[in-house]
Short mmCIF file of C-alpha atoms and ligand atoms in Angstrom, two decimals:
data_model
loop_
_atom_site.label_atom_id
_atom_site.label_comp_id
_atom_site.label_asym_id
_atom_site.label_seq_id
_atom_site.Cartn_x
_atom_site.Cartn_y
_atom_site.Cartn_z
CA MET A 120 169.99 -156.03 213.45
CA ASP A 121 168.76 -158.27 210.61
CA SER A 122 167.73 -156.54 207.43
CA PRO A 123 164.18 -157.33 206.33
CA ASP A 124 165.40 -157.72 202.72
CA PRO A 125 168.15 -160.37 202.29
CA ALA A 126 169.02 -159.25 198.73
CA ALA A 127 169.46 -155.65 199.86
CA ALA A 128 171.55 -156.83 202.80
CA ALA A 129 173.82 -158.86 200.51
CA ALA A 130 174.26 -155.92 198.14
CA GLY A 131 175.02 -153.71 201.13
CA SER A 132 177.73 -156.01 202.42
CA ARG A 133 179.28 -156.30 198.96
CA LEU A 134 179.29 -152.52 198.76
CA THR A 135 181.10 -152.43 202.11
CA GLU A 136 183.64 -155.00 200.87
CA LEU A 137 184.32 -153.12 197.66
CA THR A 138 184.50 -149.78 199.49
CA ASP A 139 187.21 -151.23 201.75
CA SER A 140 189.19 -152.98 199.02
CA LEU A 141 189.06 -149.93 196.78
CA ALA A 142 190.37 -147.76 199.63
CA ARG A 143 193.23 -150.23 200.17
CA VAL A 144 194.15 -150.31 196.47
CA ARG A 145 193.98 -146.52 196.15
CA ALA A 146 196.20 -146.22 199.24
CA ARG A 147 198.72 -148.64 197.69
CA ILE A 148 198.79 -146.59 194.48
CA ALA A 149 199.19 -143.36 196.43
CA ALA A 150 202.04 -144.82 198.52
CA ALA A 151 203.79 -146.17 195.42
CA CYS A 152 203.46 -142.77 193.74
CA ALA A 153 204.78 -140.99 196.81
CA ALA A 154 207.77 -143.35 196.99
CA ALA A 155 208.50 -142.66 193.32
CA GLY A 156 208.02 -138.90 193.63
CA ARG A 157 204.99 -139.04 191.37
CA ALA A 158 201.51 -137.54 191.79
CA PRO A 159 198.79 -140.15 192.44
CA ASP A 160 196.65 -138.75 189.63
CA GLU A 161 199.35 -139.81 187.14
CA VAL A 162 198.16 -143.40 187.57
CA THR A 163 194.78 -144.59 186.29
CA LEU A 164 193.18 -147.53 188.06
CA VAL A 165 191.47 -150.05 185.80
CA ALA A 166 189.33 -152.52 187.77
CA VAL A 167 189.59 -155.90 186.05
CA THR A 168 186.16 -157.42 186.63
CA LYS A 169 186.48 -160.72 184.72
CA THR A 170 184.47 -163.56 186.32
CA TYR A 171 182.61 -161.02 188.51
CA PRO A 172 179.03 -159.89 187.76
CA ALA A 173 177.71 -156.65 186.26
CA ASP A 174 176.40 -155.74 189.73
CA ASP A 175 179.99 -155.45 190.96
CA VAL A 176 180.82 -153.13 188.06
CA LEU A 177 177.82 -150.98 189.00
CA LEU A 178 178.93 -150.80 192.64
CA LEU A 179 182.48 -149.87 191.58
CA THR A 180 181.21 -147.13 189.28
CA ARG A 181 179.12 -145.78 192.18
CA LEU A 182 182.35 -145.70 194.20
CA GLY A 183 184.03 -143.60 191.53
CA VAL A 184 185.85 -146.19 189.43
CA ALA A 185 185.69 -144.91 185.86
CA ASP A 186 187.67 -147.62 184.06
CA VAL A 187 186.97 -151.35 183.97
CA GLY A 188 188.77 -154.16 182.18
CA GLU A 189 187.73 -157.52 180.79
CA ASN A 190 189.64 -160.25 178.99
CA ARG A 191 186.99 -162.28 177.14
CA ASP A 192 184.67 -160.83 174.54
CA GLN A 193 181.61 -162.94 175.23
CA GLU A 194 181.63 -162.15 178.94
CA ALA A 195 182.54 -158.50 178.38
CA ALA A 196 179.86 -157.83 175.75
CA ALA A 197 177.09 -159.16 177.98
CA LYS A 198 178.40 -157.33 181.04
CA ALA A 199 178.80 -154.04 179.20
CA ALA A 200 175.22 -154.31 177.95
CA ALA A 201 173.91 -155.07 181.45
CA VAL A 202 175.84 -152.15 182.94
CA ALA A 203 174.66 -149.76 180.21
CA ALA A 204 171.06 -150.87 180.80
CA GLU A 205 171.44 -149.55 184.36
CA GLY A 206 172.61 -146.21 183.03
CA ALA A 207 176.29 -146.49 184.02
CA ARG A 208 178.99 -145.59 181.49
CA PRO A 209 182.44 -146.77 182.57
CA ARG A 210 185.28 -146.87 180.06
CA TRP A 211 185.68 -150.51 179.05
CA HIS A 212 189.23 -151.73 178.43
CA PHE A 213 189.78 -155.00 176.59
CA VAL A 214 192.90 -156.56 178.12
CA GLY A 215 192.84 -160.19 176.94
CA ARG A 216 194.03 -162.08 173.93
CA LEU A 217 191.90 -160.98 171.01
CA GLN A 218 191.02 -163.01 167.95
CA ARG A 219 190.48 -161.14 164.74
CA ASN A 220 186.92 -162.44 164.36
CA LYS A 221 186.01 -160.81 167.72
CA CYS A 222 187.05 -157.30 166.69
CA ARG A 223 183.63 -156.37 165.38
CA SER A 224 182.10 -157.16 168.75
CA VAL A 225 184.83 -155.57 170.90
CA VAL A 226 184.72 -152.19 169.14
CA ARG A 227 181.04 -151.85 170.09
CA TYR A 228 181.73 -151.50 173.82
CA ALA A 229 185.49 -151.03 174.36
CA GLU A 230 187.01 -147.55 174.54
CA VAL A 231 190.51 -148.97 174.81
CA VAL A 232 192.00 -152.20 173.47
CA GLN A 233 195.18 -152.92 175.45
CA SER A 234 196.25 -156.17 173.85
CA VAL A 235 197.09 -155.55 170.19
CA ASP A 236 200.07 -157.71 169.35
CA SER A 237 200.14 -158.29 165.60
CA VAL A 238 199.89 -156.30 162.42
CA ARG A 239 197.05 -158.53 161.24
CA LEU A 240 195.10 -157.83 164.43
CA ALA A 241 195.70 -154.08 164.06
CA VAL A 242 194.33 -154.21 160.52
CA ALA A 243 191.23 -156.15 161.58
CA LEU A 244 190.60 -153.83 164.52
CA ASP A 245 190.98 -150.75 162.32
CA GLN A 246 188.44 -152.10 159.83
CA ALA A 247 185.98 -152.97 162.60
CA ALA A 248 186.42 -149.62 164.38
CA ALA A 249 185.94 -147.67 161.15
CA GLN A 250 182.49 -149.19 160.74
CA VAL A 251 181.03 -148.28 164.12
CA ARG A 252 183.03 -145.46 165.66
CA ASP A 253 183.20 -141.72 165.03
CA ALA A 254 186.40 -141.15 167.00
CA PRO A 255 189.51 -143.33 166.78
CA LEU A 256 189.76 -146.27 169.18
CA ASP A 257 192.57 -146.03 171.75
CA VAL A 258 195.01 -148.90 171.37
CA LEU A 259 197.88 -150.10 173.52
CA VAL A 260 200.39 -152.39 171.87
CA GLN A 261 201.16 -155.36 174.08
CA VAL A 262 204.84 -156.05 174.65
CA SER A 263 206.37 -159.40 175.52
CA ILE A 264 208.97 -158.50 178.15
CA ASP A 265 210.75 -161.86 177.96
CA ASP A 266 210.55 -162.25 174.17
CA ASP A 267 208.37 -165.35 174.47
CA PRO A 268 205.87 -165.14 171.60
CA ASP A 269 203.73 -168.01 172.94
CA ARG A 270 202.20 -165.90 175.70
CA GLY A 271 201.17 -162.97 173.51
CA GLY A 272 202.78 -159.62 173.00
CA THR A 273 205.01 -158.11 170.38
CA LEU A 274 208.77 -158.66 170.34
CA ALA A 275 211.37 -155.95 169.89
CA GLY A 276 213.56 -158.26 167.82
CA ALA A 277 210.94 -160.53 166.25
CA ALA A 278 211.91 -162.81 163.40
CA ASP A 279 208.23 -162.78 162.33
CA PRO A 280 207.46 -159.20 161.20
CA ASP A 281 203.75 -159.67 162.00
CA ILE A 282 204.57 -159.57 165.73
CA GLY A 283 207.45 -157.09 165.65
CA LEU A 284 207.05 -154.22 168.10
CA GLY A 285 208.11 -151.60 165.55
CA ALA A 286 205.86 -153.01 162.82
CA VAL A 287 202.82 -153.21 165.09
CA THR A 288 203.25 -149.72 166.59
CA ALA A 289 203.66 -148.35 163.05
CA ALA A 290 200.55 -150.21 161.86
CA VAL A 291 198.46 -148.84 164.74
CA ALA A 292 199.84 -145.31 164.37
CA GLY A 293 199.02 -145.37 160.67
CA ALA A 294 195.52 -146.83 161.02
CA PRO A 295 192.87 -144.12 160.53
CA ALA A 296 190.36 -145.59 162.99
CA LEU A 297 192.94 -146.34 165.71
CA ARG A 298 195.03 -144.10 167.98
CA LEU A 299 198.33 -145.41 169.33
CA ALA A 300 198.00 -144.50 173.02
CA GLY A 301 200.90 -146.50 174.44
CA LEU A 302 202.05 -149.93 175.58
CA MET A 303 200.82 -152.71 177.84
CA ALA A 304 202.65 -155.65 179.39
CA VAL A 305 202.36 -158.38 181.99
CA ALA A 306 205.43 -159.27 184.06
CA PRO A 307 206.56 -162.73 182.91
CA ARG A 308 206.30 -165.58 185.39
CA GLY A 309 209.59 -166.27 187.06
CA TRP A 310 210.90 -162.74 186.58
CA GLU A 311 211.44 -160.35 189.40
CA PRO A 312 208.77 -157.68 188.68
CA ALA A 313 211.15 -154.74 189.18
CA ARG A 314 213.53 -156.15 186.58
CA ALA A 315 210.67 -156.86 184.17
CA PHE A 316 209.21 -153.37 184.49
CA ASP A 317 212.60 -151.68 184.17
CA ARG A 318 213.07 -153.49 180.90
CA LEU A 319 209.57 -152.43 179.84
CA ALA A 320 210.35 -148.80 180.75
CA GLY A 321 213.33 -148.87 178.40
CA ILE A 322 211.19 -150.24 175.58
CA ALA A 323 208.50 -147.62 176.28
CA ALA A 324 211.06 -144.79 176.15
CA ALA A 325 212.23 -145.99 172.75
CA VAL A 326 208.65 -146.16 171.43
CA ARG A 327 207.87 -142.68 172.77
CA ALA A 328 210.93 -141.28 171.02
CA GLU A 329 209.24 -142.24 167.77
CA HIS A 330 205.61 -141.74 168.85
CA PRO A 331 205.58 -138.89 171.39
CA ASP A 332 201.82 -139.11 171.99
CA ALA A 333 201.98 -142.78 173.00
CA GLY A 334 202.37 -141.93 176.68
CA VAL A 335 200.28 -144.62 178.35
CA LEU A 336 202.18 -147.42 180.06
CA SER A 337 199.82 -150.14 181.31
CA ALA A 338 201.70 -152.32 183.78
CA GLY A 339 201.12 -153.70 187.25
CA MET A 340 198.38 -155.91 188.66
CA SER A 341 197.26 -156.88 192.19
CA GLY A 342 200.57 -158.49 193.07
CA ASP A 343 203.03 -156.10 191.48
CA LEU A 344 201.55 -152.63 191.11
CA GLU A 345 204.22 -151.02 193.31
CA PRO A 346 207.24 -151.93 191.13
CA ALA A 347 205.21 -151.03 188.06
CA VAL A 348 204.45 -147.53 189.40
CA ALA A 349 208.12 -147.18 190.38
CA ALA A 350 209.05 -147.94 186.76
CA GLY A 351 206.64 -145.36 185.35
CA ALA A 352 203.30 -147.16 184.84
CA THR A 353 200.50 -144.69 184.10
CA LEU A 354 197.76 -147.31 184.32
CA VAL A 355 197.45 -150.34 186.60
CA ARG A 356 195.07 -153.25 186.01
CA VAL A 357 193.79 -154.61 189.32
CA GLY A 358 191.45 -157.57 189.67
CA SER A 359 191.72 -159.82 192.71
CA ALA A 360 192.90 -157.14 195.16
CA LEU A 361 189.66 -155.28 194.46
CA LEU A 362 187.10 -157.99 193.83
CA GLY A 363 188.51 -161.04 195.60
CA MET A 364 190.29 -164.19 194.47
CA ARG A 365 188.83 -165.64 191.29
CA ALA A 366 187.63 -169.24 191.29
CA THR A 367 189.61 -169.87 188.11
CA LEU A 368 193.13 -168.78 187.36
CA ARG A 369 192.58 -166.17 184.67
C1 PLP B 520 193.25 -160.74 185.08
C2 PLP B 520 194.13 -159.70 184.54
C3 PLP B 520 194.59 -158.66 185.36
C4 PLP B 520 194.26 -158.54 186.82
O1 PLP B 520 194.96 -159.52 187.55
P1 PLP B 520 194.96 -159.55 189.16
O2 PLP B 520 196.18 -160.31 189.48
O3 PLP B 520 193.71 -160.22 189.56
O4 PLP B 520 195.00 -158.14 189.62
C5 PLP B 520 195.41 -157.70 184.77
N1 PLP B 520 195.76 -157.76 183.47
C6 PLP B 520 195.32 -158.74 182.66
C7 PLP B 520 195.75 -158.74 181.25
C8 PLP B 520 194.51 -159.75 183.17
O5 PLP B 520 194.10 -160.74 182.36
#
């Protein structure tokens, strides 16, 4: 039967789509946890909503998604404001490359910044967070699994100390307005994901030996969440498997 209200009908079918895709993603996470002998509640799902509208974020929050991720400040700031205006309060994660001059904007909506990869960025984020926040901002230090500095991420053996993993984790841990919550990484192109995430797990264990409270490991996306969970990911960032293929590759 046709709905008398086309807008309501469209929203209803999007809700059905997102209900189904969310069930599929949650089932994948649960199966990956079961295969790894882990409890499904050890893994937080962050819905990466870049390129998709605030209405989709609202539908996902209605479906119980508490964490959403974005990778560009301008888009994220507008979307967070639109979502807040509707009374929804998801935790916003910033997961993209961050320029220092955007820190003052990002700290106004983000609860977690997952992509800190230089000492200079940590310093700028700390200064920005100190001005607007009462509680420290959760930070994940981004790791380059293949030691390629061009694609972002800190390097365990960096020649440039500004992007050294040890220097950046120490800078975040010592920043009064930041809290070192853990690490984030993207599997490098051309690498078998299982190999990439095993390497990441080793790096994470070494960081935790020094910073025992930095227990978050953000790894795994639509195409590779299973090997990430097998390697110990505590947070997966899923975009296209939830929302659909993006028109642009980002
Ligand atoms: C876009 C993006 C994701 C989600 O990617 P999908 O393959 O669509 O799941 C995860 N992490 C980061 C950093 C991203 O930019």
